[in-house]
Amino acid sequence: MDIPDAFIKHFYSTWGTNRSNLVNLYQAESMLTVEGKKYQGPQDIINKFLEMGQVTHQPSKFDAQPSINGGFLVYTCGLLVIGNNAPVNYSQVFHLLPIPGQPTGFFVYNHIYSLNVG
């Protein structure tokens, strides 16, 4: 499962350096849910990422399974640091699907982002 591993490394590396560049991972039908609120399409999703401010992910676990149509279901969790606050647990699920006409390209179809606090 090299694709999910490469995706996770790329996602968190890009988040840490210039999260605006994550826009290329999403398409018009892509959906992000953050704590129950839904965002659709690349610009809406990236705007949400940018409004989150200074956020650092420290992923500690990663699992993936193949899904329909040659895609992958990817789960990751770890610690999230927002600004100078104490770390909190987070989890994310990504559903990656092949980009039509690009045999080695994938996009994020579904993305669920949750903070595990309380």
Short mmCIF file of C-alpha atoms in Angstrom, two decimals:
data_model
loop_
_atom_site.label_atom_id
_atom_site.label_comp_id
_atom_site.label_asym_id
_atom_site.label_seq_id
_atom_site.Cartn_x
_atom_site.Cartn_y
_atom_site.Cartn_z
CA MET A 1 0.00 0.00 0.00
CA ASP A 2 2.54 2.55 -1.11
CA ILE A 3 -0.07 5.07 -2.28
CA PRO A 4 -1.72 5.63 1.13
CA ASP A 5 1.69 5.92 2.82
CA ALA A 6 2.93 8.43 0.22
CA PHE A 7 -0.34 10.35 0.51
CA ILE A 8 -0.11 10.70 4.31
CA LYS A 9 3.52 11.83 4.13
CA HIS A 10 2.67 14.35 1.39
CA PHE A 11 -0.45 15.64 3.16
CA TYR A 12 1.23 16.39 6.50
CA SER A 13 4.42 17.70 4.92
CA THR A 14 2.43 20.08 2.71
CA TRP A 15 0.18 21.09 5.61
CA GLY A 16 3.29 22.08 7.55
CA THR A 17 4.95 24.06 4.76
CA ASN A 18 2.13 25.58 2.67
CA ARG A 19 -1.32 24.09 3.16
CA SER A 20 -2.73 26.15 0.27
CA ASN A 21 -0.93 23.66 -2.00
CA LEU A 22 -3.26 20.91 -0.74
CA VAL A 23 -5.91 22.35 -3.10
CA ASN A 24 -4.65 19.99 -5.83
CA LEU A 25 -5.71 16.97 -3.77
CA TYR A 26 -9.40 17.91 -3.95
CA GLN A 27 -11.94 18.12 -6.77
CA ALA A 28 -15.39 19.71 -7.12
CA GLU A 29 -17.14 16.67 -5.62
CA SER A 30 -14.71 16.36 -2.69
CA MET A 31 -16.20 16.80 0.77
CA LEU A 32 -14.58 17.63 4.12
CA THR A 33 -16.36 17.29 7.46
CA VAL A 34 -14.76 18.99 10.47
CA GLU A 35 -16.54 18.44 13.77
CA GLY A 36 -19.86 17.95 11.98
CA LYS A 37 -19.60 20.94 9.61
CA LYS A 38 -19.38 20.14 5.90
CA TYR A 39 -17.28 21.82 3.21
CA GLN A 40 -17.36 20.95 -0.49
CA GLY A 41 -14.97 21.63 -3.33
CA PRO A 42 -11.28 22.54 -3.32
CA GLN A 43 -11.57 26.23 -2.45
CA ASP A 44 -14.10 25.75 0.35
CA ILE A 45 -11.92 23.00 1.86
CA ILE A 46 -8.69 25.01 1.62
CA ASN A 47 -10.39 28.08 3.10
CA LYS A 48 -11.33 25.95 6.12
CA PHE A 49 -7.75 24.70 6.44
CA LEU A 50 -6.41 28.26 6.32
CA GLU A 51 -8.84 29.57 8.92
CA MET A 52 -7.64 26.92 11.37
CA GLY A 53 -4.52 29.02 12.01
CA GLN A 54 -1.31 27.57 13.39
CA VAL A 55 -1.87 23.81 13.61
CA THR A 56 0.79 21.13 13.88
CA HIS A 57 -0.02 17.43 13.39
CA GLN A 58 1.99 14.70 15.08
CA PRO A 59 0.58 11.53 13.50
CA SER A 60 1.19 8.38 15.53
CA LYS A 61 -0.91 5.74 13.77
CA PHE A 62 -1.87 5.04 10.19
CA ASP A 63 -4.02 2.30 8.63
CA ALA A 64 -5.32 1.82 5.09
CA GLN A 65 -7.53 -0.54 3.13
CA PRO A 66 -8.26 -0.84 -0.58
CA SER A 67 -11.72 0.43 -1.51
CA ILE A 68 -13.99 0.38 -4.55
CA ASN A 69 -12.88 1.55 -7.98
CA GLY A 70 -9.17 1.20 -7.14
CA GLY A 71 -9.33 3.68 -4.27
CA PHE A 72 -8.15 3.57 -0.67
CA LEU A 73 -9.67 4.26 2.73
CA VAL A 74 -7.00 5.85 4.94
CA TYR A 75 -7.18 6.43 8.70
CA THR A 76 -4.67 8.35 10.77
CA CYS A 77 -4.60 9.66 14.32
CA GLY A 78 -2.19 11.36 16.68
CA LEU A 79 -1.65 14.62 18.50
CA LEU A 80 -2.67 18.04 17.24
CA VAL A 81 -1.16 21.25 18.57
CA ILE A 82 -3.12 24.47 17.97
CA GLY A 83 -0.95 27.53 18.52
CA ASN A 84 0.72 27.30 21.93
CA ASN A 85 -2.03 25.18 23.49
CA ALA A 86 -1.60 21.71 24.96
CA PRO A 87 -1.80 18.88 22.41
CA VAL A 88 -5.16 17.17 21.82
CA ASN A 89 -5.89 13.86 20.12
CA TYR A 90 -7.18 13.95 16.57
CA SER A 91 -8.23 11.45 13.93
CA GLN A 92 -8.75 11.76 10.19
CA VAL A 93 -10.25 9.52 7.54
CA PHE A 94 -9.51 10.03 3.85
CA HIS A 95 -11.23 8.24 0.97
CA LEU A 96 -8.86 8.42 -2.00
CA LEU A 97 -10.14 7.72 -5.50
CA PRO A 98 -8.26 7.52 -8.79
CA ILE A 99 -8.37 10.64 -10.96
CA PRO A 100 -10.14 9.69 -14.20
CA GLY A 101 -7.65 9.52 -17.06
CA GLN A 102 -4.63 9.63 -14.72
CA PRO A 103 -3.72 6.03 -13.84
CA THR A 104 -1.31 7.01 -11.05
CA GLY A 105 -3.22 10.08 -9.77
CA PHE A 106 -5.56 10.14 -6.79
CA PHE A 107 -7.81 12.76 -5.20
CA VAL A 108 -9.53 13.02 -1.83
CA TYR A 109 -13.20 12.24 -2.33
CA ASN A 110 -14.16 12.21 1.36
CA HIS A 111 -12.23 13.63 4.33
CA ILE A 112 -13.40 13.50 7.95
CA TYR A 113 -11.43 15.45 10.56
CA SER A 114 -12.22 15.04 14.27
CA LEU A 115 -10.74 16.22 17.53
CA ASN A 116 -10.93 13.59 20.23
CA VAL A 117 -11.34 15.65 23.39
CA GLY A 118 -13.34 15.28 26.53
#
